[in-house]
PDB file of C-alpha atoms in Angstrom:
ATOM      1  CA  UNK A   1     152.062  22.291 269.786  1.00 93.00           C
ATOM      2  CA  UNK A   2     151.765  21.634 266.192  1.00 95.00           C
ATOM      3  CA  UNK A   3     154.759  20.519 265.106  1.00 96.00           C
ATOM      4  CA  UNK A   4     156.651  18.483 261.661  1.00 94.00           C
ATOM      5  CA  UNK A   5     159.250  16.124 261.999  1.00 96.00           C
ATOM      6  CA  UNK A   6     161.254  14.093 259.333  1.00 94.00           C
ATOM      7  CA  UNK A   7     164.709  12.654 258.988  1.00 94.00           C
ATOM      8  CA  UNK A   8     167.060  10.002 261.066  1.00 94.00           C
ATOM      9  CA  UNK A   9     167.819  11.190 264.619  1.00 97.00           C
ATOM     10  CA  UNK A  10     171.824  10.635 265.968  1.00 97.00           C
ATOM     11  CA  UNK A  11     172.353   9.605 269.289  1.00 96.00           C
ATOM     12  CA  UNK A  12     175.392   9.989 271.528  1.00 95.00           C
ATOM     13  CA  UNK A  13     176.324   7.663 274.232  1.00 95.00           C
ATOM     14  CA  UNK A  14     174.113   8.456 276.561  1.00 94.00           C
ATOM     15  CA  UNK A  15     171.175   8.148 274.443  1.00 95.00           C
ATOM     16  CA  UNK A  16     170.827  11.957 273.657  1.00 95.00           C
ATOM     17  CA  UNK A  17     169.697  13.200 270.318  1.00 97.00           C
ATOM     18  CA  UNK A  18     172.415  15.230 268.640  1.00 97.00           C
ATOM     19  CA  UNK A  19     171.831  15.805 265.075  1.00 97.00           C
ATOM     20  CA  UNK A  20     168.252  18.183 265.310  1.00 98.00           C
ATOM     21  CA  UNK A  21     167.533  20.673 263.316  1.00 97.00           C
ATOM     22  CA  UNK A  22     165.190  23.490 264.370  1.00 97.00           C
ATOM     23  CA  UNK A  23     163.057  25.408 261.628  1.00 96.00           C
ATOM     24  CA  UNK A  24     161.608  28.665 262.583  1.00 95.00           C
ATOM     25  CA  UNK A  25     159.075  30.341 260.639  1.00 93.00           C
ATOM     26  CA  UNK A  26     158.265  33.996 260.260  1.00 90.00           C
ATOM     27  CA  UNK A  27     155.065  36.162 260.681  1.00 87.00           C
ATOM     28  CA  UNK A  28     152.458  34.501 258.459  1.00 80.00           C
ATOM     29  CA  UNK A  29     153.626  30.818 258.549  1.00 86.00           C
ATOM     30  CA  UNK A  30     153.462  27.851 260.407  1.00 90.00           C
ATOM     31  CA  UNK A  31     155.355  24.482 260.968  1.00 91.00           C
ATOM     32  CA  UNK A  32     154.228  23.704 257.012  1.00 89.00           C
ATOM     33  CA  UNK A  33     156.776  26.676 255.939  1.00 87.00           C
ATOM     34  CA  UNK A  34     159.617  24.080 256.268  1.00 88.00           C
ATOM     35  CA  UNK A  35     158.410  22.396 252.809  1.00 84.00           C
ATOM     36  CA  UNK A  36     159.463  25.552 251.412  1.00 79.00           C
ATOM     37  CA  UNK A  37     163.215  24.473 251.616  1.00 79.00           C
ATOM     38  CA  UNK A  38     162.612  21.283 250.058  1.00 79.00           C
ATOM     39  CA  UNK A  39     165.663  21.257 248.305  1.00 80.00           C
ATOM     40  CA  UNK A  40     167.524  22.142 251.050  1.00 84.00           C
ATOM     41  CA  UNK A  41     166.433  18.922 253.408  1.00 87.00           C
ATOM     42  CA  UNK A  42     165.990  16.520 250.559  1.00 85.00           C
ATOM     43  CA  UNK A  43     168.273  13.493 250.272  1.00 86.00           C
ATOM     44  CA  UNK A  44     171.670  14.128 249.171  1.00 87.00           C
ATOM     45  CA  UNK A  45     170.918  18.375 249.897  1.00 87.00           C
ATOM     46  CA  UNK A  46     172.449  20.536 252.548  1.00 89.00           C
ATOM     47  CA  UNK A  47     170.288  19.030 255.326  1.00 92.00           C
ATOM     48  CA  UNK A  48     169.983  15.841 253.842  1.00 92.00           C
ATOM     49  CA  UNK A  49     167.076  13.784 255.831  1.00 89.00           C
ATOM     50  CA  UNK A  50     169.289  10.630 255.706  1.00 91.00           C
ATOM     51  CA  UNK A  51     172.128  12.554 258.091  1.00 93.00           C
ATOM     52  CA  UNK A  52     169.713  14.824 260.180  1.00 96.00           C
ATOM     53  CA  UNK A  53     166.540  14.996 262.279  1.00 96.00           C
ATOM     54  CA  UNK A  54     164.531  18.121 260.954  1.00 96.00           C
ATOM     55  CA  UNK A  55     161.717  19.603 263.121  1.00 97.00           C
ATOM     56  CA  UNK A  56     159.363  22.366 262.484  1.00 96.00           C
ATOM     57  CA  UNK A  57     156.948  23.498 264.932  1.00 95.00           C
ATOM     58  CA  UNK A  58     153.905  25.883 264.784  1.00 95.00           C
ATOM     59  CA  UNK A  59     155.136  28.725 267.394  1.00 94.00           C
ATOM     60  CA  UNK A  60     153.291  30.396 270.430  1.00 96.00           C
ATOM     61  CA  UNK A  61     150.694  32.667 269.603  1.00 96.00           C
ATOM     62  CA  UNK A  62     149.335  30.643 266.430  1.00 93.00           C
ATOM     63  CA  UNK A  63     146.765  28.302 265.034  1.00 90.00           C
ATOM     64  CA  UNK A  64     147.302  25.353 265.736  1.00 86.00           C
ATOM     65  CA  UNK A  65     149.649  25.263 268.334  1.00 94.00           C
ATOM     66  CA  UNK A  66     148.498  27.682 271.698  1.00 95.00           C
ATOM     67  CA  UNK A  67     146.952  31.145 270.444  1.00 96.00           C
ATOM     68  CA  UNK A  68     144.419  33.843 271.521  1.00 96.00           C
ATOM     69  CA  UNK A  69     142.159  32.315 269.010  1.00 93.00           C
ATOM     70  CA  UNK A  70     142.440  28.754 269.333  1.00 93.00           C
ATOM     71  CA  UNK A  71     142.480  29.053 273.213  1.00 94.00           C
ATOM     72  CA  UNK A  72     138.894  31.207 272.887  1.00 93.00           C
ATOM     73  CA  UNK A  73     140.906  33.212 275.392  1.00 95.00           C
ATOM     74  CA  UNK A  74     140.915  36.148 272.692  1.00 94.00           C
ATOM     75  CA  UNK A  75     142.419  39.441 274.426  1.00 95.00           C
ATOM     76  CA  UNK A  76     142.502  37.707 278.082  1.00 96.00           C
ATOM     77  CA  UNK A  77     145.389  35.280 276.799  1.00 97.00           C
ATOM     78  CA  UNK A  78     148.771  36.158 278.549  1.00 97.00           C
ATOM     79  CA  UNK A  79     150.731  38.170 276.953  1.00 97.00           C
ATOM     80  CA  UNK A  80     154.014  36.675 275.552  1.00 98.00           C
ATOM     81  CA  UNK A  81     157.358  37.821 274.560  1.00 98.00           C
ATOM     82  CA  UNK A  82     159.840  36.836 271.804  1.00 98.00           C
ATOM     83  CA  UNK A  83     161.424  34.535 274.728  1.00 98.00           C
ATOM     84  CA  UNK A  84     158.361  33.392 275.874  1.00 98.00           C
ATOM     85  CA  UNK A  85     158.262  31.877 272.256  1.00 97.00           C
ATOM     86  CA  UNK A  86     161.692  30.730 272.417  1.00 98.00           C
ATOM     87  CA  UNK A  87     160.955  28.613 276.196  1.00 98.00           C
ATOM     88  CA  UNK A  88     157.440  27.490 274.429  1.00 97.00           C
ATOM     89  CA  UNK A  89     159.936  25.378 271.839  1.00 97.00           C
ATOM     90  CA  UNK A  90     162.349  24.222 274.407  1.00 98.00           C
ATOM     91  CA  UNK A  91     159.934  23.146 276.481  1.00 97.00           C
ATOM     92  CA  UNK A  92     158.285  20.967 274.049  1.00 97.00           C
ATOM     93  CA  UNK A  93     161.739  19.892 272.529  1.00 98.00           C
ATOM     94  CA  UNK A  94     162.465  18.435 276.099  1.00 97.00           C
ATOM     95  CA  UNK A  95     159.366  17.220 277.025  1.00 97.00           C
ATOM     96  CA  UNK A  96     158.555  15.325 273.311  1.00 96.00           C
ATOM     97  CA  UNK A  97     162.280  13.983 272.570  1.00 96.00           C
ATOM     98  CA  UNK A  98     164.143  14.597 275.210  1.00 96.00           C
ATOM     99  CA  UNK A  99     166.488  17.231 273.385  1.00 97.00           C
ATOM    100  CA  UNK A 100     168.157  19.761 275.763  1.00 96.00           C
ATOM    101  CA  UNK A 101     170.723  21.058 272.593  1.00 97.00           C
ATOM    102  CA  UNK A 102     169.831  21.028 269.165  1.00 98.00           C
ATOM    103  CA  UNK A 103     172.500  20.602 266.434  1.00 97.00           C
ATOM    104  CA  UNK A 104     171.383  24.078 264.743  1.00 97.00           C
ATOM    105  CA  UNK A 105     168.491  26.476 264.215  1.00 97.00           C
ATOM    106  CA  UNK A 106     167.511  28.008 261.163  1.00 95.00           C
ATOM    107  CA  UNK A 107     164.290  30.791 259.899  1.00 93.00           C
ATOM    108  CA  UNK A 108     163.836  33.770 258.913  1.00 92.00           C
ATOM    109  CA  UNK A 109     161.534  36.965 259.793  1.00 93.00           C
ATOM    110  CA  UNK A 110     160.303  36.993 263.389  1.00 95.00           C
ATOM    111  CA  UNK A 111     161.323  33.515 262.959  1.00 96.00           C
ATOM    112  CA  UNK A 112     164.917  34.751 263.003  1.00 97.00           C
ATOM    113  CA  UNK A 113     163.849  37.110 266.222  1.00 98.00           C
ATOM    114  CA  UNK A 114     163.399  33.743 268.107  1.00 98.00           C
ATOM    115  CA  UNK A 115     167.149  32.231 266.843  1.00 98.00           C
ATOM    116  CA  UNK A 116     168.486  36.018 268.287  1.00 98.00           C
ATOM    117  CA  UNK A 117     166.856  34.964 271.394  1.00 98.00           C
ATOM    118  CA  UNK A 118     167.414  31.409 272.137  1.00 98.00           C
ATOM    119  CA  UNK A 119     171.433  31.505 270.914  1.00 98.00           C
ATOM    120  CA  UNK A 120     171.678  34.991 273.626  1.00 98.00           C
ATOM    121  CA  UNK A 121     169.857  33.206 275.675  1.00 98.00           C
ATOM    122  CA  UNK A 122     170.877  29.810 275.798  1.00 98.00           C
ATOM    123  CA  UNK A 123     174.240  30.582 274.159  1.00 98.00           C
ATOM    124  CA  UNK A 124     174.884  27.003 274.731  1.00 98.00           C
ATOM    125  CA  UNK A 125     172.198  24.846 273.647  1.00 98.00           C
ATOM    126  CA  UNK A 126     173.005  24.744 269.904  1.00 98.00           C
ATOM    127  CA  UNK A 127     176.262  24.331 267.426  1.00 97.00           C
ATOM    128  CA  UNK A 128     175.024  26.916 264.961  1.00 97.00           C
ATOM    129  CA  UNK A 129     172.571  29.521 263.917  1.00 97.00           C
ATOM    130  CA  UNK A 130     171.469  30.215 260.555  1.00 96.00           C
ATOM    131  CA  UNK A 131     169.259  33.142 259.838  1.00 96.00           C
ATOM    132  CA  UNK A 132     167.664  35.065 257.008  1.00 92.00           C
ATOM    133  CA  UNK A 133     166.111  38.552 256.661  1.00 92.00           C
ATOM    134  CA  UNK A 134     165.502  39.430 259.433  1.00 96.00           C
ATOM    135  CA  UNK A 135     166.621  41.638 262.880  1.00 97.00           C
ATOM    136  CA  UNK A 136     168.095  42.274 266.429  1.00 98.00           C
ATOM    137  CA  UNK A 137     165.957  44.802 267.948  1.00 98.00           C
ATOM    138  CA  UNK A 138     162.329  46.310 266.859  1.00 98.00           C
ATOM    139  CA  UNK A 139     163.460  49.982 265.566  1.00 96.00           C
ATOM    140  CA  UNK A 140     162.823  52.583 263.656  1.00 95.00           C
ATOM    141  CA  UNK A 141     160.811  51.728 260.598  1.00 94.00           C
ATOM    142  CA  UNK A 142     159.650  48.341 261.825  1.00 95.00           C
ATOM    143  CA  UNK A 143     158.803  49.803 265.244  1.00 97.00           C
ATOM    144  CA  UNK A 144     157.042  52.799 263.430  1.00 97.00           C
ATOM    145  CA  UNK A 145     155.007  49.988 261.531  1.00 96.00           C
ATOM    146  CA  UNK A 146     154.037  47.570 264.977  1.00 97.00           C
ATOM    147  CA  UNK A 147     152.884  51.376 266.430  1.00 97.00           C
ATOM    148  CA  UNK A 148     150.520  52.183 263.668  1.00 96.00           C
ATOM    149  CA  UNK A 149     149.118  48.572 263.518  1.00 96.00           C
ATOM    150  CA  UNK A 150     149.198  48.852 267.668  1.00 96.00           C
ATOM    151  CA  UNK A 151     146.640  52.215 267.113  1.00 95.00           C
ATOM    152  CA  UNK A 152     144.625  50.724 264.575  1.00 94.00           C
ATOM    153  CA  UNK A 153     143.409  47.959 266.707  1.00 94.00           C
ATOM    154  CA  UNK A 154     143.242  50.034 269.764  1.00 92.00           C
ATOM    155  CA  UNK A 155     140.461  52.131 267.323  1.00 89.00           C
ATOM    156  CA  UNK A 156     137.886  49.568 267.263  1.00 86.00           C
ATOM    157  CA  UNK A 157     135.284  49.463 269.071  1.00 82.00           C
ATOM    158  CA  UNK A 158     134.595  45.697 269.121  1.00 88.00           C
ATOM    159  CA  UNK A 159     137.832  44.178 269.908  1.00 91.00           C
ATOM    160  CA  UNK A 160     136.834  43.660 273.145  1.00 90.00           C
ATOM    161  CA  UNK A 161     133.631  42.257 272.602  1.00 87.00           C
ATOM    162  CA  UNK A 162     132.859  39.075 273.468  1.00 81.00           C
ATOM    163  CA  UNK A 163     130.607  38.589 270.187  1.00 81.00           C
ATOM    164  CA  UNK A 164     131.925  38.802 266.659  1.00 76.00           C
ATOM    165  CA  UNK A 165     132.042  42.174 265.685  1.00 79.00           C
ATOM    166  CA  UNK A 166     132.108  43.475 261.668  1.00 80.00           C
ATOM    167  CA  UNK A 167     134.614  46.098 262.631  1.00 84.00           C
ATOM    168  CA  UNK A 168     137.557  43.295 263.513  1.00 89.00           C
ATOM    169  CA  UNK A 169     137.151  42.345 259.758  1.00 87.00           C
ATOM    170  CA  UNK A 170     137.536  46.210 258.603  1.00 88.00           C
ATOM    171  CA  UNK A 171     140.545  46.571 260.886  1.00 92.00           C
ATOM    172  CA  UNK A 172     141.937  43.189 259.622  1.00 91.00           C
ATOM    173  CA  UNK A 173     141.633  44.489 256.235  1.00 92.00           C
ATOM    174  CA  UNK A 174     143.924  47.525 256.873  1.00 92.00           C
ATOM    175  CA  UNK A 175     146.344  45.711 259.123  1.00 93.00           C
ATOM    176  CA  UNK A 176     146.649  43.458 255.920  1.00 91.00           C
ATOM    177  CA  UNK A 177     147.635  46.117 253.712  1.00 92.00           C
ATOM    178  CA  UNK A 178     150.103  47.569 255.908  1.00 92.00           C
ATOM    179  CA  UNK A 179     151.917  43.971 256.105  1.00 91.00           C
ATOM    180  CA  UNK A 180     151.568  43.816 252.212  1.00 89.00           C
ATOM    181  CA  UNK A 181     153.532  47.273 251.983  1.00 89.00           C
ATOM    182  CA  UNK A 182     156.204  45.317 253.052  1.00 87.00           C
ATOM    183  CA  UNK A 183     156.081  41.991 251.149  1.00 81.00           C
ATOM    184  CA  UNK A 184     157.907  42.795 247.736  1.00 79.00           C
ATOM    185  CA  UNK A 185     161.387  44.329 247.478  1.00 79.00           C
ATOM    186  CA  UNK A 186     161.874  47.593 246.022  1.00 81.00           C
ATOM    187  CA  UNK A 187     162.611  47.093 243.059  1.00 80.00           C
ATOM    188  CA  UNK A 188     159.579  45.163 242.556  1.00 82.00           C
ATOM    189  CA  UNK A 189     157.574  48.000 244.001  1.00 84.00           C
ATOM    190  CA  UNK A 190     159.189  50.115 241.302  1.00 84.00           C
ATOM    191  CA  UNK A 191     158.263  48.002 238.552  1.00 85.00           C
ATOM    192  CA  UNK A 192     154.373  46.997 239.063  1.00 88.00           C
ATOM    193  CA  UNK A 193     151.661  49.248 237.745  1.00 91.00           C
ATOM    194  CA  UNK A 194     149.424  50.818 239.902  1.00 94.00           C
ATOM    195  CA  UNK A 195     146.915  48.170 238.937  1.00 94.00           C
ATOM    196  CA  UNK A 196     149.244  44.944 238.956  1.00 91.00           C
ATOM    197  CA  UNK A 197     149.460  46.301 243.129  1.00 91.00           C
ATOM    198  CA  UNK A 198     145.732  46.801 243.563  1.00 92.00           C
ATOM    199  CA  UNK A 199     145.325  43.105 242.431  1.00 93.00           C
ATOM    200  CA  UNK A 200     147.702  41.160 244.310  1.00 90.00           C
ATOM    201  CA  UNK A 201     147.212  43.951 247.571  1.00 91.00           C
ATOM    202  CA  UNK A 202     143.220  42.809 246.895  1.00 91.00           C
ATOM    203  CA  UNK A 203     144.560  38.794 247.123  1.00 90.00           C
ATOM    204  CA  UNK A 204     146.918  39.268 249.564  1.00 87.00           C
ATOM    205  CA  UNK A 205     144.388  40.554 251.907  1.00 87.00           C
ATOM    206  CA  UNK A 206     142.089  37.715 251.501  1.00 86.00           C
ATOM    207  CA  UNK A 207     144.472  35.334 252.188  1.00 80.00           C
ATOM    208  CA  UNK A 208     145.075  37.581 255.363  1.00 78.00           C
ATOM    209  CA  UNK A 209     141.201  37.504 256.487  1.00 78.00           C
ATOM    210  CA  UNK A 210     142.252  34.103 258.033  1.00 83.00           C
ATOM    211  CA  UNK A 211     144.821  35.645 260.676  1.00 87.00           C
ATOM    212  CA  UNK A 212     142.646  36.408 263.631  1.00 92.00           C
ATOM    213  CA  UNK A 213     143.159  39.636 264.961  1.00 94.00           C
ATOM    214  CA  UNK A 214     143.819  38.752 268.426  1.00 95.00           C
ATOM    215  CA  UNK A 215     146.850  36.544 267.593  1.00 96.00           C
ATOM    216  CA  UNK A 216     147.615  39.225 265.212  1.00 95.00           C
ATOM    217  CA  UNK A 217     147.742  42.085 268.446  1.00 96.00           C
ATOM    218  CA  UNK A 218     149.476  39.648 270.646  1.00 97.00           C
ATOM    219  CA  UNK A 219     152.512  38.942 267.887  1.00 97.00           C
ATOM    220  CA  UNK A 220     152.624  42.914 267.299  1.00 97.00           C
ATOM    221  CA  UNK A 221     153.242  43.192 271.374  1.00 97.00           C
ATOM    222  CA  UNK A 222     156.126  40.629 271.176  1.00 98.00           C
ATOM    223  CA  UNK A 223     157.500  42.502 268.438  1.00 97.00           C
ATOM    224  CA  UNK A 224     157.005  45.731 269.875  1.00 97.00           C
ATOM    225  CA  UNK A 225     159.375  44.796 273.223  1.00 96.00           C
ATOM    226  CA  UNK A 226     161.753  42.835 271.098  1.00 98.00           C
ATOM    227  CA  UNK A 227     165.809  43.740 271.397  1.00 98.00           C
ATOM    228  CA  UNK A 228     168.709  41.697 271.861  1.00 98.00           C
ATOM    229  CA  UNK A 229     171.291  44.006 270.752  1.00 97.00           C
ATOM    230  CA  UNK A 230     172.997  44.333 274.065  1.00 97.00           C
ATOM    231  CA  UNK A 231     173.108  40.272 274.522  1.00 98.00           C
ATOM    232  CA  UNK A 232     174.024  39.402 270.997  1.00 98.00           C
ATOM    233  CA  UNK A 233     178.021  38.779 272.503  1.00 97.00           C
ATOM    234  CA  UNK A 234     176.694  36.183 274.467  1.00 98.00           C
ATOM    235  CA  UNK A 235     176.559  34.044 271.140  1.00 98.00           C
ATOM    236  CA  UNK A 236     179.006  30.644 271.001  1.00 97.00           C
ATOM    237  CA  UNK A 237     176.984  29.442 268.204  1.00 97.00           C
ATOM    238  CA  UNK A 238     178.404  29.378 264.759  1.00 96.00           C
ATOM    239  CA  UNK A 239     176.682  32.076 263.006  1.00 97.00           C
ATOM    240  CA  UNK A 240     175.321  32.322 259.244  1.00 97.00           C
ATOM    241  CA  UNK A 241     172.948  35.657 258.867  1.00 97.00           C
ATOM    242  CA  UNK A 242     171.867  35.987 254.978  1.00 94.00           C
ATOM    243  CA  UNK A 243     170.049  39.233 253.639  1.00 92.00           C
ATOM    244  CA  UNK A 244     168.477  40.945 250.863  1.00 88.00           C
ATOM    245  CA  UNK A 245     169.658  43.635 249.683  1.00 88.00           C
ATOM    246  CA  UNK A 246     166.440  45.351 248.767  1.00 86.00           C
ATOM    247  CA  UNK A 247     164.063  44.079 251.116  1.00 89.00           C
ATOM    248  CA  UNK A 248     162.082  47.226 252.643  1.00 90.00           C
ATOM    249  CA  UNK A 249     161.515  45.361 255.756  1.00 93.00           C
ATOM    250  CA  UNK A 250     164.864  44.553 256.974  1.00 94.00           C
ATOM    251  CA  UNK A 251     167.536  46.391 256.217  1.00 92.00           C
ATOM    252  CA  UNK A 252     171.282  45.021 255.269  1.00 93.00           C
ATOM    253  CA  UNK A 253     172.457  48.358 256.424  1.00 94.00           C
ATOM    254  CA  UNK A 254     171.401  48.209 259.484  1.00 95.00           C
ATOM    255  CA  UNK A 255     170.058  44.812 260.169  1.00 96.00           C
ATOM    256  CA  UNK A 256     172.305  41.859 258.914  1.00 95.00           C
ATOM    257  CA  UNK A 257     176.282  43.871 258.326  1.00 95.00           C
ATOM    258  CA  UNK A 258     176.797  45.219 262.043  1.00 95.00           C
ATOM    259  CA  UNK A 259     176.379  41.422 263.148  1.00 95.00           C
ATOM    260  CA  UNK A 260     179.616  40.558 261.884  1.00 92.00           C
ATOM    261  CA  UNK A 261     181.457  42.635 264.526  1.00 93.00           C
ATOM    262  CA  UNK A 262     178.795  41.794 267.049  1.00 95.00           C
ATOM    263  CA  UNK A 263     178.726  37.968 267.006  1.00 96.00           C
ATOM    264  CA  UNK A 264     181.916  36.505 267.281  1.00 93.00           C
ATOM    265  CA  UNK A 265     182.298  33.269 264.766  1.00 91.00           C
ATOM    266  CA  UNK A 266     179.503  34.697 262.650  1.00 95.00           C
ATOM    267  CA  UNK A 267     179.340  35.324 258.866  1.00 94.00           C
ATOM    268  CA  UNK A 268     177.347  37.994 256.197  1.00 96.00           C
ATOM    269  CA  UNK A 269     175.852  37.422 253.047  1.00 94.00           C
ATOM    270  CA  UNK A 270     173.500  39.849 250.949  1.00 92.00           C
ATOM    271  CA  UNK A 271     172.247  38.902 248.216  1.00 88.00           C
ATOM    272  CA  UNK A 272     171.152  40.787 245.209  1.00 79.00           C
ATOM    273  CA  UNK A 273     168.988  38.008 243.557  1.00 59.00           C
ATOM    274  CA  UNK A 274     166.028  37.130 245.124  1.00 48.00           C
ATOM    275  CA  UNK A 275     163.501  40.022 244.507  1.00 47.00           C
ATOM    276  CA  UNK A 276     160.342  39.055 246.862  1.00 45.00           C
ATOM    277  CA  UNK A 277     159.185  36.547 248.995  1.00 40.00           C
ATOM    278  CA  UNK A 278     156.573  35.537 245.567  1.00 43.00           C
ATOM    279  CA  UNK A 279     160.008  35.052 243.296  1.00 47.00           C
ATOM    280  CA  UNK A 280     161.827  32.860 245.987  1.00 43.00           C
ATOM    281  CA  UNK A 281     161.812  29.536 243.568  1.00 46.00           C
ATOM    282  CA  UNK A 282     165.202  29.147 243.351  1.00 50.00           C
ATOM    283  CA  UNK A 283     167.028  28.319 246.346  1.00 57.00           C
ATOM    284  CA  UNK A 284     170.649  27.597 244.267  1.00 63.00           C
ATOM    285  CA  UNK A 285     172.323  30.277 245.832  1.00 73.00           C
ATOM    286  CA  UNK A 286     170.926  30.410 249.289  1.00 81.00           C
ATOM    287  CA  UNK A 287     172.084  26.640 249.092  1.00 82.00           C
ATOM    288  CA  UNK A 288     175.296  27.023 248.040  1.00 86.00           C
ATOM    289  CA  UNK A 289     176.033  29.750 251.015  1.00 90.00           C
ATOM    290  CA  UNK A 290     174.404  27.447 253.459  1.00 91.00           C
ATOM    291  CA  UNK A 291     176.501  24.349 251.971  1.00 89.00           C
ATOM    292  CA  UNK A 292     179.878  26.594 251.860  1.00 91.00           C
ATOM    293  CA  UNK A 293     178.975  27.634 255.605  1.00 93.00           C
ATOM    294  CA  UNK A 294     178.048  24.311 257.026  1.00 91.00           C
ATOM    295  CA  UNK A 295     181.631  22.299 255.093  1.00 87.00           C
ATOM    296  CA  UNK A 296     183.466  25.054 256.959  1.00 81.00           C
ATOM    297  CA  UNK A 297     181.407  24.384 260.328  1.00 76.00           C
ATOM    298  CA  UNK A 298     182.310  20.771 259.999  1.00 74.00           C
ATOM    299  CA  UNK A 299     185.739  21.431 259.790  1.00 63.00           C
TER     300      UNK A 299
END
């Protein structure tokens, strides 16, 4: 398990860690993906390192933590679920630091798929849940999505070689550009030329020749059984779900405003700001909603 830690663990009187924070990340992350909220975990911000203990791990299924490709298992590596993921990080939690309940969990993506999980799951082994775009259940577009990228790999021939095989980097390339249809908002869509998207499509599927394609197929199976729509009552945890309200991915509609009346103790933001996952600089307002929710959770 590859995993980042920082900050100044609590204890309570029997010796127990109480002040963890869990970071999940989403598809094409790892543990690293927690730097992104630097302002969020810095001294004197919303996490402030001084008050809590902030880990980050590198989740089931990727480099460098246990994976299809790391393991050289390639397609004979079990297959895992969402929950699967979710026991992976609860097993390491106990076994490194002795932590049986975290203080709160936050990501976003399929990172937020895990949060779903563990807090239906384990409804009480944390005090609060913060999650950003992201889902319940695997549905409709998103589950139209995992099926095409599900057929494309089934249409190689060499994916289950045991030898490298050229087609697994032609198949990566169109698996790539089927994530990328999903990376900007759509307004942003809207306003690029035809050649501003050929360029950054063209760079954002180089950077996407490193994801090997098995741990790519084994994620897209996870995703593909994923649902939690039926447990999501079974939530204690104080809830905080944040969306975008143009993100093609996940929905606001659909995805993030039914929560309300399906958690109990939960609250809904969309916001109208952020444009894509590339513009994300700014975290002022995604602070100041996480601030506003956590003075209100301490109360």
């Amino acid at each position: 398990m590859e995993y980042y830690i920082s900050g100044t663990p609590k204890y309570d009187e029997k010796g127990n860690i109480i002040n963890a924070i869990i970071f999940c990340h989403s598809f094409n992350q790892t543990y690293y993906a927690v730097n992104d909220f630097h302002e969020l975990i810095k001294p004197g911000g919303v996490f402030d390192k001084n008050e809590y203990l902030i880990i980050s791990t590198t989740t089931l299924g990727f480099p460098d933590s246990s994976s299809p490709s790391t393991s050289g298992l390639k397609y004979n590596f079990p297959k895992y679920s969402i929950l699967d993921r979710v026991n992976f990080k609860r097993q390491f939690l106990k076994e490194k630091f002795g932590i049986e309940k975290v203080h709160g969990i936050c990501g976003s993506g399929i990172g937020g798929y895990e949060i779903y999980e563990w807090a239906c799951e384990y409804p009480d082994e944390m005090d609060f849940i913060i999650i950003g775009n992201s889902a319940f259940k695997t549905n409709g577009y998103r589950y139209t999505i995992s099926r095409v990228a599900d057929s494309i790999i089934d249409s190689s021939e060499g994916y289950y070689d045991d030898t490298y095989n050229q087609s697994l980097s032609r198949i990566m390339v169109s698996l790539n550009k089927i994530v990328y249809s999903n990376v900007f908002s759509k307004r942003i869509f809207q306003e690029l030329s035809n050649e501003e998207i050929d360029v950054l499509m063209d760079d954002f599927v180089d950077e996407g020749l490193f994801i090997d394609i098995y741990d790519f197929k084994f994620l897209n199976d996870a995703v593909l059984g994923y649902d939690v729509e039926d447990k999501l009552g079974n939530i204690k945890a104080k809830s905080l779900i944040i969306a975008q309200s143009e993100d093609i991915y996940y929905s606001a509609e659909y995805d993030t405003l039914p929560v309300e009346n399906k958690i109990n103790n939960s609250k809904v933001e969309v916001l109208n700001k952020l444009k894509s996952i590339y513009d994300i600089k700014d975290y002022s307002e995604i602070s100041d909603i996480i601030s506003e929710f956590m003075e209100k959770f301490k109360k």
